[in-house]
Short mmCIF file of C-alpha atoms and ligand atoms in Angstrom, two decimals:
data_model
loop_
_atom_site.label_atom_id
_atom_site.label_comp_id
_atom_site.label_asym_id
_atom_site.label_seq_id
_atom_site.Cartn_x
_atom_site.Cartn_y
_atom_site.Cartn_z
CA MET P 1 98.92 72.22 85.26
CA THR P 2 99.85 75.43 83.20
CA ASN P 3 100.00 73.28 80.08
CA THR P 4 96.92 70.31 81.03
CA LYS P 5 93.63 71.49 79.64
CA ILE P 6 91.48 71.57 82.56
CA ARG P 7 88.47 68.21 82.28
CA VAL P 8 86.11 67.96 85.17
CA ARG P 9 83.08 65.83 84.86
CA TYR P 10 79.58 65.47 86.42
CA ALA P 11 78.88 61.82 87.17
CA PRO P 12 75.66 61.34 88.24
CA SER P 13 73.88 57.57 88.96
CA PRO P 14 70.47 57.75 87.10
CA THR P 15 68.51 56.60 90.01
CA GLY P 16 66.07 59.56 90.20
CA PHE P 17 65.41 63.31 89.40
CA LEU P 18 68.23 65.88 89.62
CA HIS P 19 68.72 66.71 92.90
CA ILE P 20 69.33 70.19 94.04
CA GLY P 21 73.51 68.77 95.56
CA GLY P 22 73.65 67.07 92.13
CA ALA P 23 72.52 70.36 90.54
CA ARG P 24 75.38 72.04 92.33
CA SER P 25 77.91 69.60 92.05
CA ALA P 26 77.30 69.88 88.22
CA LEU P 27 77.06 73.83 88.43
CA PHE P 28 80.63 74.11 89.95
CA ASN P 29 82.65 71.51 87.72
CA TYR P 30 80.54 73.65 85.10
CA LEU P 31 81.85 76.73 85.99
CA TYR P 32 85.62 76.05 86.64
CA ALA P 33 85.58 74.46 83.13
CA LYS P 34 84.45 77.26 81.39
CA HIS P 35 86.40 79.78 83.63
CA TYR P 36 89.50 77.74 82.61
CA HIS P 37 88.28 76.92 78.79
CA GLY P 38 88.08 73.25 80.09
CA ASP P 39 85.87 71.07 79.25
CA PHE P 40 82.79 69.61 81.36
CA VAL P 41 82.46 66.24 80.66
CA LEU P 42 78.89 64.35 81.97
CA ARG P 43 79.20 60.33 82.32
CA ILE P 44 76.75 58.23 83.70
CA GLU P 45 77.79 55.93 86.64
CA ASP P 46 75.11 53.25 85.73
CA THR P 47 77.17 49.62 87.58
CA ASP P 48 74.93 50.22 90.39
CA ILE P 49 71.99 48.18 88.30
CA GLU P 50 69.31 47.31 90.44
CA ARG P 51 69.01 51.11 91.91
CA ASN P 52 68.99 52.91 88.16
CA VAL P 53 65.84 54.45 87.32
CA ALA P 54 64.47 53.83 83.96
CA GLY P 55 64.07 57.85 82.14
CA ALA P 56 66.39 59.34 85.13
CA GLU P 57 69.45 59.55 82.55
CA GLU P 58 67.52 61.89 80.69
CA SER P 59 65.68 63.44 83.03
CA GLN P 60 68.79 64.57 84.31
CA ILE P 61 70.28 65.35 81.51
CA ASN P 62 67.41 67.54 80.26
CA ASP P 63 67.46 69.20 83.90
CA LEU P 64 70.84 70.49 82.66
CA ILE P 65 70.34 71.92 79.90
CA TRP P 66 67.57 73.84 81.20
CA LEU P 67 69.75 75.12 83.54
CA GLY P 68 71.83 76.28 81.78
CA ILE P 69 75.08 73.64 82.20
CA VAL P 70 75.54 72.27 78.93
CA PRO P 71 77.41 68.87 78.38
CA ASP P 72 80.83 69.81 75.91
CA GLU P 73 80.67 65.75 75.97
CA SER P 74 78.16 63.41 77.05
CA PRO P 75 76.42 59.67 75.97
CA TYR P 76 75.20 62.17 73.38
CA ARG P 77 77.51 64.29 72.32
CA PRO P 78 80.76 61.33 72.64
CA ASN P 79 84.33 62.24 71.83
CA PRO P 80 85.40 59.26 70.25
CA LYS P 81 88.38 59.56 71.94
CA TYR P 82 86.40 59.42 75.49
CA ALA P 83 83.22 57.34 74.75
CA PRO P 84 81.60 55.01 76.36
CA TYR P 85 80.41 57.83 78.42
CA ARG P 86 77.95 55.12 79.99
CA GLN P 87 79.35 52.68 82.83
CA THR P 88 78.04 49.86 81.97
CA GLU P 89 78.67 49.82 78.42
CA LYS P 90 82.89 49.28 78.99
CA LEU P 91 82.83 46.06 81.64
CA ALA P 92 85.49 45.00 79.33
CA VAL P 93 87.78 47.83 80.54
CA TYR P 94 87.45 47.70 84.31
CA GLU P 95 88.08 44.02 83.95
CA LYS P 96 90.91 44.36 82.13
CA TYR P 97 92.70 46.89 84.85
CA ALA P 98 91.05 44.22 87.15
CA ASN P 99 92.87 41.21 85.66
CA GLN P 100 95.78 43.73 86.39
CA LEU P 101 96.19 44.66 90.03
CA ILE P 102 94.95 40.65 90.39
CA ALA P 103 98.65 39.54 87.97
CA GLU P 104 100.37 42.17 90.55
CA GLY P 105 99.60 41.25 93.28
CA LYS P 106 97.47 44.18 93.94
CA ALA P 107 93.44 42.40 94.31
CA TYR P 108 92.87 39.34 94.45
CA LYS P 109 89.70 36.68 94.53
CA CYS P 110 87.63 36.68 97.45
CA TYR P 111 85.57 33.64 98.40
CA CYS P 112 83.80 34.75 101.51
CA SER P 113 79.63 34.09 101.95
CA GLU P 114 77.83 36.91 102.31
CA GLU P 115 77.05 34.72 105.61
CA GLU P 116 81.07 34.92 106.62
CA LEU P 117 81.72 38.55 105.99
CA ALA P 118 78.13 38.88 108.33
CA LEU P 119 79.95 36.81 110.93
CA SER P 120 82.71 38.44 110.34
CA ARG P 121 81.48 41.93 110.97
CA GLU P 122 78.99 40.83 114.09
CA GLN P 123 81.85 39.24 115.99
CA GLN P 124 84.19 42.38 115.33
CA ILE P 125 81.37 44.64 116.50
CA ALA P 126 80.96 42.17 119.54
CA ALA P 127 85.16 42.61 120.47
CA GLY P 128 84.48 46.53 120.16
CA ILE P 129 85.68 47.73 117.28
CA ALA P 130 83.68 50.71 116.16
CA ALA P 131 83.85 50.29 112.10
CA PRO P 132 84.33 46.56 111.54
CA GLN P 133 86.47 45.78 108.09
CA TYR P 134 87.30 43.02 106.20
CA ASP P 135 89.28 40.23 108.35
CA GLY P 136 91.30 39.47 105.25
CA HIS P 137 90.54 35.33 105.07
CA CYS P 138 91.10 35.77 101.70
CA ARG P 139 94.17 37.58 101.39
CA HIS P 140 96.57 34.74 101.07
CA LEU P 141 94.82 31.56 99.92
CA THR P 142 96.97 28.76 98.53
CA ALA P 143 96.38 27.31 95.25
CA GLU P 144 94.50 24.66 96.61
CA GLN P 145 92.00 26.64 98.77
CA ILE P 146 91.30 28.88 96.09
CA ALA P 147 90.66 25.31 93.83
CA ALA P 148 88.73 23.92 96.62
CA TYR P 149 86.34 27.44 97.19
CA GLU P 150 85.81 26.23 92.61
CA LYS P 151 85.17 23.43 92.89
CA GLU P 152 82.65 24.57 95.63
CA GLY P 153 80.93 26.35 93.16
CA ARG P 154 81.65 29.52 94.86
CA VAL P 155 81.61 33.06 92.47
CA PRO P 156 84.61 35.23 93.96
CA THR P 157 84.26 39.08 94.05
CA ILE P 158 87.95 41.25 93.34
CA ARG P 159 89.06 42.98 96.79
CA LEU P 160 91.89 45.82 97.03
CA ARG P 161 95.08 44.95 99.11
CA MET P 162 95.38 47.70 100.47
CA PRO P 163 98.98 48.64 102.00
CA ASP P 164 99.24 48.24 105.66
CA ASN P 165 99.86 51.38 107.58
CA GLN P 166 100.35 54.05 105.36
CA THR P 167 99.10 57.67 104.88
CA ILE P 168 97.06 58.57 102.35
CA ALA P 169 97.06 62.67 102.62
CA PHE P 170 95.50 64.54 99.82
CA HIS P 171 94.78 68.34 99.10
CA ASP P 172 91.61 69.38 98.95
CA LEU P 173 90.59 72.76 97.35
CA VAL P 174 87.66 73.03 99.88
CA ARG P 175 89.47 71.54 103.14
CA ASN P 176 93.02 72.28 102.49
CA ASP P 177 95.44 68.93 104.21
CA VAL P 178 93.05 65.74 104.25
CA ILE P 179 94.64 62.79 106.03
CA PHE P 180 93.94 58.66 106.04
CA ASN P 181 95.59 55.73 106.97
CA THR P 182 94.94 52.73 105.07
CA ASN P 183 94.88 50.59 108.16
CA ASP P 184 91.25 52.23 108.49
CA ILE P 185 89.65 51.04 105.52
CA GLY P 186 90.79 47.65 104.81
CA ASP P 187 90.68 45.78 101.40
CA TRP P 188 87.55 46.64 99.62
CA ILE P 189 85.33 45.09 96.71
CA ILE P 190 86.45 46.17 93.31
CA VAL P 191 84.60 43.71 91.39
CA LYS P 192 81.44 42.51 92.76
CA SER P 193 80.97 38.74 92.87
CA ASN P 194 78.52 39.27 89.08
CA GLY P 195 81.57 40.87 87.72
CA ILE P 196 80.35 44.14 87.48
CA PRO P 197 83.18 47.11 88.91
CA THR P 198 81.99 48.98 92.37
CA TYR P 199 82.06 52.68 92.45
CA ASN P 200 85.08 53.50 93.56
CA PHE P 201 86.92 51.33 91.07
CA ALA P 202 85.22 52.10 88.17
CA VAL P 203 85.57 56.47 88.73
CA VAL P 204 89.35 55.95 88.82
CA ILE P 205 89.07 53.80 86.19
CA ASP P 206 86.83 56.42 84.19
CA ASP P 207 88.10 59.68 85.06
CA HIS P 208 92.83 58.47 84.36
CA LEU P 209 90.67 57.52 81.04
CA MET P 210 88.55 60.46 80.22
CA ASP P 211 91.86 62.89 81.63
CA ILE P 212 90.05 64.62 84.15
CA THR P 213 92.64 67.24 85.86
CA HIS P 214 89.86 67.76 88.74
CA VAL P 215 86.80 66.42 90.48
CA PHE P 216 84.21 68.40 92.51
CA ARG P 217 82.17 66.36 94.32
CA GLY P 218 79.58 66.31 97.30
CA GLU P 219 81.30 66.12 101.14
CA GLU P 220 79.82 62.08 101.52
CA HIS P 221 82.30 61.23 98.88
CA LEU P 222 85.27 62.40 101.01
CA SER P 223 86.22 58.78 102.63
CA ASN P 224 85.86 57.16 99.02
CA THR P 225 89.03 59.40 97.67
CA PRO P 226 91.50 57.22 100.10
CA ARG P 227 90.43 54.34 98.44
CA GLN P 228 90.96 56.20 95.36
CA ILE P 229 93.95 57.10 95.56
CA GLN P 230 95.35 53.96 96.71
CA LEU P 231 94.79 52.81 92.91
CA TYR P 232 96.42 56.07 91.20
CA ARG P 233 99.41 54.63 93.04
CA TYR P 234 99.04 51.00 92.18
CA PHE P 235 98.44 51.89 88.71
CA ASP P 236 100.70 54.56 88.99
CA TRP P 237 98.25 57.47 87.54
CA PRO P 238 98.63 61.03 88.12
CA GLN P 239 95.81 62.35 90.33
CA PRO P 240 92.90 64.52 89.80
CA GLU P 241 92.87 67.39 92.55
CA PHE P 242 89.76 67.00 94.81
CA ALA P 243 87.33 69.59 95.75
CA HIS P 244 84.82 68.09 98.12
CA MET P 245 81.49 70.62 98.97
CA THR P 246 80.57 70.39 102.09
CA LEU P 247 77.20 69.47 102.95
CA ILE P 248 73.61 71.05 101.98
CA ILE P 249 71.88 71.46 105.04
CA ASN P 250 67.94 72.29 106.04
CA GLU P 251 67.00 75.40 108.12
CA ASN P 252 66.90 73.03 111.16
CA GLY P 253 70.46 72.11 110.17
CA LYS P 254 69.58 68.87 109.01
CA LYS P 255 71.76 67.23 106.13
CA LEU P 256 68.65 67.31 102.93
CA SER P 257 67.24 64.01 102.82
CA LYS P 258 65.71 63.20 99.77
CA ARG P 259 63.19 61.19 101.58
CA ASP P 260 62.23 64.16 103.68
CA LEU P 261 58.99 65.38 101.32
CA ASN P 262 58.68 68.82 103.03
CA ILE P 263 61.33 70.28 101.36
CA LEU P 264 61.11 70.74 97.56
CA GLN P 265 64.24 69.60 96.47
CA PHE P 266 64.13 68.14 92.71
CA MET P 267 65.07 70.83 90.10
CA SER P 268 61.69 69.66 87.69
CA GLN P 269 59.42 70.40 91.11
CA TYR P 270 61.24 73.94 90.46
CA ARG P 271 60.74 74.64 86.85
CA ASP P 272 56.96 72.54 87.36
CA LEU P 273 56.00 75.40 89.67
CA GLY P 274 57.48 78.12 87.91
CA TYR P 275 60.45 78.64 88.49
CA LEU P 276 62.80 80.54 86.33
CA PRO P 277 66.15 78.76 85.10
CA GLN P 278 68.51 82.34 85.42
CA ALA P 279 66.66 82.06 89.32
CA ILE P 280 67.90 78.33 90.21
CA PHE P 281 70.78 78.80 88.36
CA ASN P 282 72.01 81.93 90.41
CA PHE P 283 70.49 80.36 94.00
CA ILE P 284 73.00 77.42 93.61
CA LEU P 285 75.82 79.19 92.67
CA LEU P 286 75.56 80.67 96.23
CA LEU P 287 74.92 77.40 97.94
CA GLY P 288 78.50 76.69 99.09
CA TRP P 289 80.42 79.41 97.04
CA SER P 290 81.01 83.10 97.44
CA PRO P 291 82.21 86.43 95.05
CA ALA P 292 84.79 88.62 96.73
CA ASP P 293 82.13 91.56 96.68
CA ASN P 294 79.03 91.76 98.16
CA GLN P 295 77.66 90.52 94.35
CA GLU P 296 73.60 89.00 94.91
CA PHE P 297 72.87 88.49 91.02
CA PHE P 298 75.18 86.61 88.33
CA THR P 299 74.33 86.07 84.64
CA THR P 300 76.39 82.56 83.58
CA GLU P 301 78.81 85.03 81.86
CA GLU P 302 79.35 86.89 85.36
CA ALA P 303 79.77 83.35 87.23
CA ILE P 304 81.77 82.02 84.61
CA THR P 305 84.22 85.22 85.49
CA ALA P 306 83.83 84.80 88.99
CA PHE P 307 84.55 81.18 89.48
CA ASP P 308 87.69 80.11 89.64
CA GLY P 309 87.59 77.27 92.11
CA GLN P 310 88.88 79.80 95.24
CA ARG P 311 86.05 80.74 97.76
CA LEU P 312 84.37 77.84 98.13
CA SER P 313 82.53 77.87 101.32
CA ALA P 314 84.33 74.74 104.34
CA SER P 315 81.17 75.48 106.54
CA PRO P 316 77.87 73.44 105.47
CA SER P 317 74.95 75.55 103.21
CA THR P 318 71.94 76.23 104.20
CA PHE P 319 69.24 75.23 101.95
CA ASP P 320 66.67 78.35 102.05
CA PRO P 321 63.70 77.77 100.10
CA GLN P 322 62.19 81.78 100.64
CA LYS P 323 65.58 83.40 99.00
CA MET P 324 64.96 81.30 96.01
CA MET P 325 61.30 82.40 95.60
CA TRP P 326 62.93 85.67 96.12
CA LEU P 327 65.43 85.63 94.00
CA ASN P 328 62.67 84.08 91.03
CA ALA P 329 60.78 87.23 91.99
CA HIS P 330 63.59 89.54 90.99
CA TYR P 331 64.16 87.58 87.70
CA ILE P 332 60.87 87.87 86.88
CA LYS P 333 60.68 91.16 87.36
CA GLN P 334 63.41 91.09 84.52
CA LEU P 335 62.26 89.24 82.07
CA SER P 336 61.34 91.47 78.44
CA ALA P 337 57.72 91.39 77.70
CA GLU P 338 57.31 88.60 75.10
CA ASP P 339 59.79 86.88 77.87
CA TYR P 340 57.52 87.11 80.66
CA LEU P 341 54.27 85.55 77.94
CA ASP P 342 56.01 83.03 76.87
CA PHE P 343 56.87 81.73 80.90
CA ILE P 344 53.50 82.84 82.20
CA MET P 345 51.24 81.13 79.57
CA PRO P 346 51.21 77.68 80.08
CA PHE P 347 50.57 78.58 84.32
CA ILE P 348 47.94 81.21 83.09
CA LYS P 349 46.17 78.80 80.79
CA GLN P 350 45.40 76.30 83.52
CA VAL P 351 42.94 78.94 85.26
CA GLU P 352 39.17 78.12 84.83
CA GLY P 353 37.60 79.99 82.41
CA ILE P 354 40.87 81.52 80.74
CA GLU P 355 39.34 80.04 77.42
CA ARG P 356 36.88 83.07 77.38
CA TYR P 357 39.31 85.92 76.56
CA GLU P 358 40.63 86.79 73.09
CA LYS P 359 44.84 86.80 73.16
CA ASP P 360 45.39 89.91 74.25
CA GLN P 361 43.22 90.44 77.30
CA ILE P 362 45.22 87.25 78.47
CA ALA P 363 48.35 89.15 77.98
CA PHE P 364 46.39 92.00 79.94
CA LEU P 365 45.67 89.77 82.70
CA ALA P 366 49.16 88.10 83.14
CA ASN P 367 50.86 91.70 82.81
CA LEU P 368 48.83 92.61 85.74
CA PHE P 369 50.73 90.57 88.11
CA LYS P 370 53.94 90.44 86.61
CA ASN P 371 55.71 92.35 89.64
CA GLU P 372 53.78 90.32 91.79
CA ILE P 373 54.07 86.86 91.69
CA LYS P 374 57.39 84.71 93.23
CA PHE P 375 56.87 81.78 90.89
CA GLY P 376 54.50 81.13 87.58
CA SER P 377 51.98 79.05 88.99
CA GLU P 378 51.44 81.59 91.80
CA ILE P 379 49.24 83.26 88.90
CA LYS P 380 46.68 80.92 88.56
CA GLU P 381 45.54 81.51 92.53
CA LEU P 382 46.36 85.53 92.20
CA ALA P 383 44.41 85.37 88.59
CA GLN P 384 41.40 83.28 89.80
CA PRO P 385 39.14 85.65 90.94
CA LEU P 386 38.96 87.78 87.90
CA LEU P 387 37.73 84.85 86.06
CA ASN P 388 35.53 83.62 88.29
CA PHE P 389 33.46 85.77 91.05
CA GLN P 390 34.55 83.58 94.52
CA ALA P 391 34.24 85.04 97.89
CA THR P 392 37.38 84.45 99.68
CA ALA P 393 36.94 87.29 101.57
CA ASP P 394 36.52 87.48 105.54
CA SER P 395 32.83 87.12 105.85
CA ASP P 396 33.10 90.53 108.10
CA GLU P 397 34.30 91.96 105.60
CA LEU P 398 31.88 90.61 103.07
CA LEU P 399 28.81 92.02 105.22
CA MET P 400 30.19 95.79 104.14
CA LEU P 401 27.98 94.73 100.87
CA GLU P 402 24.53 94.55 102.59
CA GLN P 403 24.90 98.13 103.95
CA GLU P 404 23.14 100.60 102.49
CA LYS P 405 25.88 103.11 101.51
CA SER P 406 27.77 99.77 99.94
CA ARG P 407 24.72 99.42 97.69
CA GLU P 408 24.24 102.83 96.89
CA VAL P 409 27.90 103.36 95.52
CA ILE P 410 27.27 99.97 93.57
CA ALA P 411 24.04 101.53 92.36
CA PHE P 412 25.69 104.34 91.38
CA PHE P 413 28.81 103.00 89.84
CA SER P 414 26.75 101.03 87.94
CA ASP P 415 24.80 103.54 86.15
CA LEU P 416 28.24 105.76 85.21
CA ILE P 417 30.11 102.95 84.27
CA GLN P 418 27.02 102.75 81.24
CA LYS P 419 27.28 106.16 80.02
CA ALA P 420 31.38 106.10 80.01
CA PRO P 421 33.03 106.30 76.59
CA ASN P 422 34.47 103.43 77.52
CA LEU P 423 36.59 101.57 80.68
CA GLU P 424 40.41 102.96 80.71
CA PRO P 425 41.76 103.48 84.38
CA LEU P 426 41.55 107.51 83.70
CA THR P 427 37.49 107.35 83.54
CA ILE P 428 37.31 104.63 86.30
CA LYS P 429 38.96 107.40 88.21
CA GLU P 430 36.51 110.17 87.08
CA ILE P 431 34.07 108.07 87.92
CA PHE P 432 34.92 107.18 91.21
CA LYS P 433 35.28 111.38 91.94
CA THR P 434 32.33 111.89 90.94
CA ILE P 435 30.61 109.18 93.35
CA GLN P 436 32.47 110.51 96.11
CA LYS P 437 31.40 114.17 95.45
CA ASN P 438 27.28 113.18 95.08
CA LEU P 439 27.66 110.44 97.64
CA GLU P 440 29.91 111.98 100.22
CA VAL P 441 32.18 108.91 100.66
CA LYS P 442 36.02 108.13 100.22
CA GLY P 443 38.47 105.90 100.66
CA PRO P 444 37.87 102.12 101.51
CA ALA P 445 33.90 102.52 102.04
CA LEU P 446 34.04 103.79 98.09
CA TYR P 447 36.47 101.01 96.84
CA MET P 448 36.02 98.04 98.48
CA PRO P 449 32.39 97.63 98.20
CA ILE P 450 33.35 97.60 94.33
CA ARG P 451 36.21 95.76 95.07
CA LEU P 452 34.36 92.97 96.93
CA ALA P 453 31.36 92.67 94.30
CA LEU P 454 33.92 92.28 91.48
CA THR P 455 36.37 89.95 93.03
CA GLY P 456 35.23 88.24 96.57
CA ARG P 457 38.50 89.78 97.43
CA SER P 458 39.34 92.18 99.73
CA HIS P 459 42.90 92.59 98.05
CA GLY P 460 44.77 92.14 95.27
CA VAL P 461 45.98 94.07 91.67
CA GLU P 462 44.60 97.73 91.63
CA LEU P 463 40.58 97.95 91.09
CA VAL P 464 40.96 99.75 87.92
CA ASN P 465 42.55 97.30 86.35
CA ILE P 466 40.05 94.85 87.16
CA ILE P 467 37.08 96.43 85.83
CA LYS P 468 39.19 97.05 82.57
CA PHE P 469 40.48 93.48 82.21
CA LEU P 470 36.90 92.50 83.30
CA GLY P 471 34.57 94.16 80.28
CA LEU P 472 31.15 96.20 80.58
CA ASP P 473 29.12 93.25 80.79
CA GLU P 474 31.00 91.05 83.29
CA THR P 475 31.91 94.07 85.04
CA LEU P 476 27.85 95.17 85.53
CA LYS P 477 26.53 91.17 85.94
CA ARG P 478 28.93 91.21 89.00
CA LEU P 479 27.85 94.36 90.63
CA THR P 480 23.74 93.77 89.60
CA VAL P 481 23.83 90.57 92.91
CA TYR P 482 24.61 93.13 95.07
CA ARG P 483 22.89 96.80 93.85
N1 LIG E 1 78.16 58.44 91.01
C1 LIG E 1 78.92 59.14 91.93
C2 LIG E 1 77.17 59.49 92.80
O1 LIG E 1 76.34 60.24 92.14
C3 LIG E 1 79.55 60.26 91.36
C4 LIG E 1 80.51 60.68 92.78
C5 LIG E 1 81.90 61.25 91.83
O2 LIG E 1 82.02 62.59 91.63
O3 LIG E 1 82.93 60.94 91.65
O4 LIG E 1 77.64 60.20 93.75
#
């Protein structure tokens, strides 16, 4: 491999949004390419036409770019040497190779109908065969039989003739030696009756023509690999190196299912919630790969330097949303003041009542939560009580406001802030000291009535900051209710 330029690909089918599993495949391919100064190609595998979803291609590419996983080549950045990058745009190429295989006797037309195939499957199951395969009915048709089927109007599929009882072994970067036997596979369809190639066929033609050297993909494709290797053998093409990354499981040890709506699994969901791309990037990096030391946080550059294709985990990786949230909180804290404001504005702008405030007040408010929030949209919930009084404290806690002493504190505090030169934290602290001395109250008895009256909650950001943000009029207005 020393003289060959590394070329890897992420090859999604445009069937939906970018999923965490797809994002990991893309990331590992990308990092491997960048580590070895190679190319990262994005190819669209859209031959399963009924499953294609409008807009899925664009959204997947946008999500990848958002994550910083930018393809060197794609349908939007084609290298003329390798274009097109969508499989449906090169059907003639697959047809040519299918015809070549037929001419060489390595593939054949199969005229079996759906019903006949189903019947054969049932019979095999009834005979105790656990993994039924194609029964070989059309393997050796005579010219007359073919003519008869054609006359009947049957439209054939094309099947690959798998050799009998041959070992297909390969070295996998994750699983080491993997061995299959062709007898366990059976002749499989390379071109459907509508003339569209199947995934396993198109993928080999493309990987070869696009000079792909390494294939990092999910474990679910492991059983496809011997089929693909047989094609490399028939065409006499060099096969790429394979790395089948282990399953991503949930906390109950089950494979993540896209249908499980209880777990957010799509990148766009996290973006909408206010996750930072660098946090997700860092999280996914550790989903099936580990560094040589205990490094936890990685910049893109550090990840590229460290990721050499070794240290891929052979056991399933657990998707732990809490860890992702923790990483996100870390990256939010790391943002520069300016980047934080850019990031948080879209979320804080959604808080009811925010339109009453000036830009610098909004910035002040946003900064109160920088060290607290775990994801951007959380600020809506946290900032809400400052903008609109809403009693969400426990009703027992609110009873405190009925007490004589609380009312005295509130009244005294209201008087003093009206006379104060400003509402800066130091001034407010002095005011609290004065009340403490005069009314002989301290601790929660002193602060809690003010906090409850101002926000309706028993906890939250520092009281002095709440008062500074609310300003004199709004603070007095809220306190008046209880004095
Ligand atoms: N289109 C396939 C998928 O989305 C790609 C598999 C591969 O990388 O070979 O799963």
